[in-house]
Amino acid sequence: MNKLIVKGKNKLYGKVEVKSAKNALLPLIASCVLLDFEVGFLNVPRLKDVDVLLEIIKSMGGKYRYDDDVLYVDCSTLYNPEIPCEEARKIRASIFLLGSLISRFHKVSTVRPGGCNFGERPIDMHLDTLKKLGVEVSNGEYLYLRTDKLKGSKIFLPFSSVGVTENLIMASCLAEGETIILNSAKEPEVVCLANFLNRLGARIYGAGTSQIRVEGVKKLQPKIKYFKPITDRIEVGTFMLCSLVTGGEIEIDGADFIHNTELIKKIHNNTCKIMLSSDKIYIKSSGAGSGLGFIKTAPYPAFPTDLQSQILAYSCFLRGTTVIEEGVFKTRFKVVDELKKMNADIERVGSRVLVNGKTELYGAEVTAPDLRGGASLIIAGLGADGVTTVSGLDVIKRGYDRIDEKLRILGGSVNEG
Ligand code: EPU
């Protein structure tokens, strides 16, 4: 039963609603370790990665509960800064706890995190930058971190890493003095984390730019009870592309189009009509367009790596060529072999792929190699001739809440099997 059966060529039509972003929620939840009061997050999807992080918090003495789509997290009772090994190995986001746990307990023990299976995911930058704040790290199979006191510092990131920027924000907001993060990540999820902590009394300036300044404060205060995270720009982009391969017409409610500017620029005027309002995107296919030219993924505001596999599937349906270069995770192309089983014409050379579009795609038995690769196969299946069986639904559920149900409401034939 860990499969999705996708019958192709049903036009998607209607409205779909998107929830809070997985990659915003995970650091927000990790940051609750800094608080000795409960906070409620609004519009929360049910995602496996979020569940694993919440279970880690629970095993360390924290509490959480859901009331419909409000998630309450209360870390006032958290007492144990040991991230359990089994859980840590399940998700990359366990690494986000380093910053908040070291701040609160001055010590942390864990193992290297797990996460999506698309190549090497080092943690050297996390550890090196925490050292700059006064953390000692013993780095073997197990990781032990300790500090007498966290002290602000000026830190340059060799790559604008999202997770490292978020970890440093969490580690520094209660540290002594000022921390400056140079070449910080500008992703909307980083801004969301800074906004949340600032609402509780933190002093984080410049989030969304390449230089973040954090003035340490003594304590965060329960100034708000609820916080609404940004909606999931990757879920939005995935639905846009799902709709286009079927020649459909859909409205995505809750979407903030600013966060999907690069995707919109790429597909607009080529194959579709798009109308934007403050919290909706309307997208209507105008028939198969031509190849998308060159796309390079890179940190925000460039084209996101988390939509690379999905646009790769979409470009298989366009006349002409599309070249995609992966600039964040050089080997994030495991889905190529699966798409080839559906007759896709894709050549891979190092960190680039060349797609010769408009070969007819046929349904096949394929496996989600990773979360976004799974979404890519759903897109391919929706536009293909016949039935596609996508194994590895549990991988897709890490980051998509009821994607099959939402696609069915839009008229797609996508069922668990
Ligand atoms: N990197 C290092 N050393 C480190 C940390 C990162 O070399 O210590 C490298 C990575 O290998 C990569 C680059 O830096 O080449 C950027 O990785 P980043 O640290 O920005 O990624 P992340 O924080 O681990 C988050 C998202 C990913 C998303 C990336 C890039 C979360 C939970 N995860 O990961 O989301 O792809 O940023 O935008 O926020 C997904 O949702 O499918 C997903 C994988």
mmCIF file of C-alpha atoms in Angstrom, residues 11 13 17 50 65 79 89 105 112 131 158 164 175 195 208 230 285 288 314 333 348 364 370 376 394:
data_model
loop_
_atom_site.group_PDB
_atom_site.id
_atom_site.type_symbol
_atom_site.label_atom_id
_atom_site.label_comp_id
_atom_site.label_asym_id
_atom_site.label_seq_id
_atom_site.Cartn_x
_atom_site.Cartn_y
_atom_site.Cartn_z
ATOM 1 C CA LYS A 11 -7.424 17.619 -17.012
ATOM 2 C CA TYR A 13 -9.662 21.879 -12.903
ATOM 3 C CA GLU A 17 -5.436 25.171 -0.962
ATOM 4 C CA VAL A 50 7.302 17.396 10.984
ATOM 5 C CA ARG A 65 -0.630 18.748 20.326
ATOM 6 C CA TYR A 79 15.031 18.625 30.071
ATOM 7 C CA ARG A 89 18.949 9.555 11.309
ATOM 8 C CA PHE A 105 21.485 23.604 27.735
ATOM 9 C CA ARG A 112 24.781 12.787 12.024
ATOM 10 C CA LYS A 131 32.566 26.832 16.925
ATOM 11 C CA PRO A 158 31.318 29.800 2.295
ATOM 12 C CA VAL A 164 23.320 26.929 8.729
ATOM 13 C CA ALA A 175 24.028 34.753 23.054
ATOM 14 C CA ASN A 195 10.005 37.269 12.043
ATOM 15 C CA GLY A 208 16.205 38.194 3.577
ATOM 16 C CA ILE A 230 4.548 31.291 5.176
ATOM 17 C CA SER A 285 -2.666 26.010 -19.790
ATOM 18 C CA ALA A 288 2.164 22.597 -25.081
ATOM 19 C CA TYR A 314 7.322 19.179 -16.961
ATOM 20 C CA PHE A 333 19.181 13.760 -10.422
ATOM 21 C CA ARG A 348 22.834 13.661 -17.874
ATOM 22 C CA ALA A 364 5.318 2.712 -16.054
ATOM 23 C CA ASP A 370 13.491 11.150 -2.866
ATOM 24 C CA SER A 376 8.257 14.799 -10.305
ATOM 25 C CA ASP A 394 6.038 7.293 2.420
#
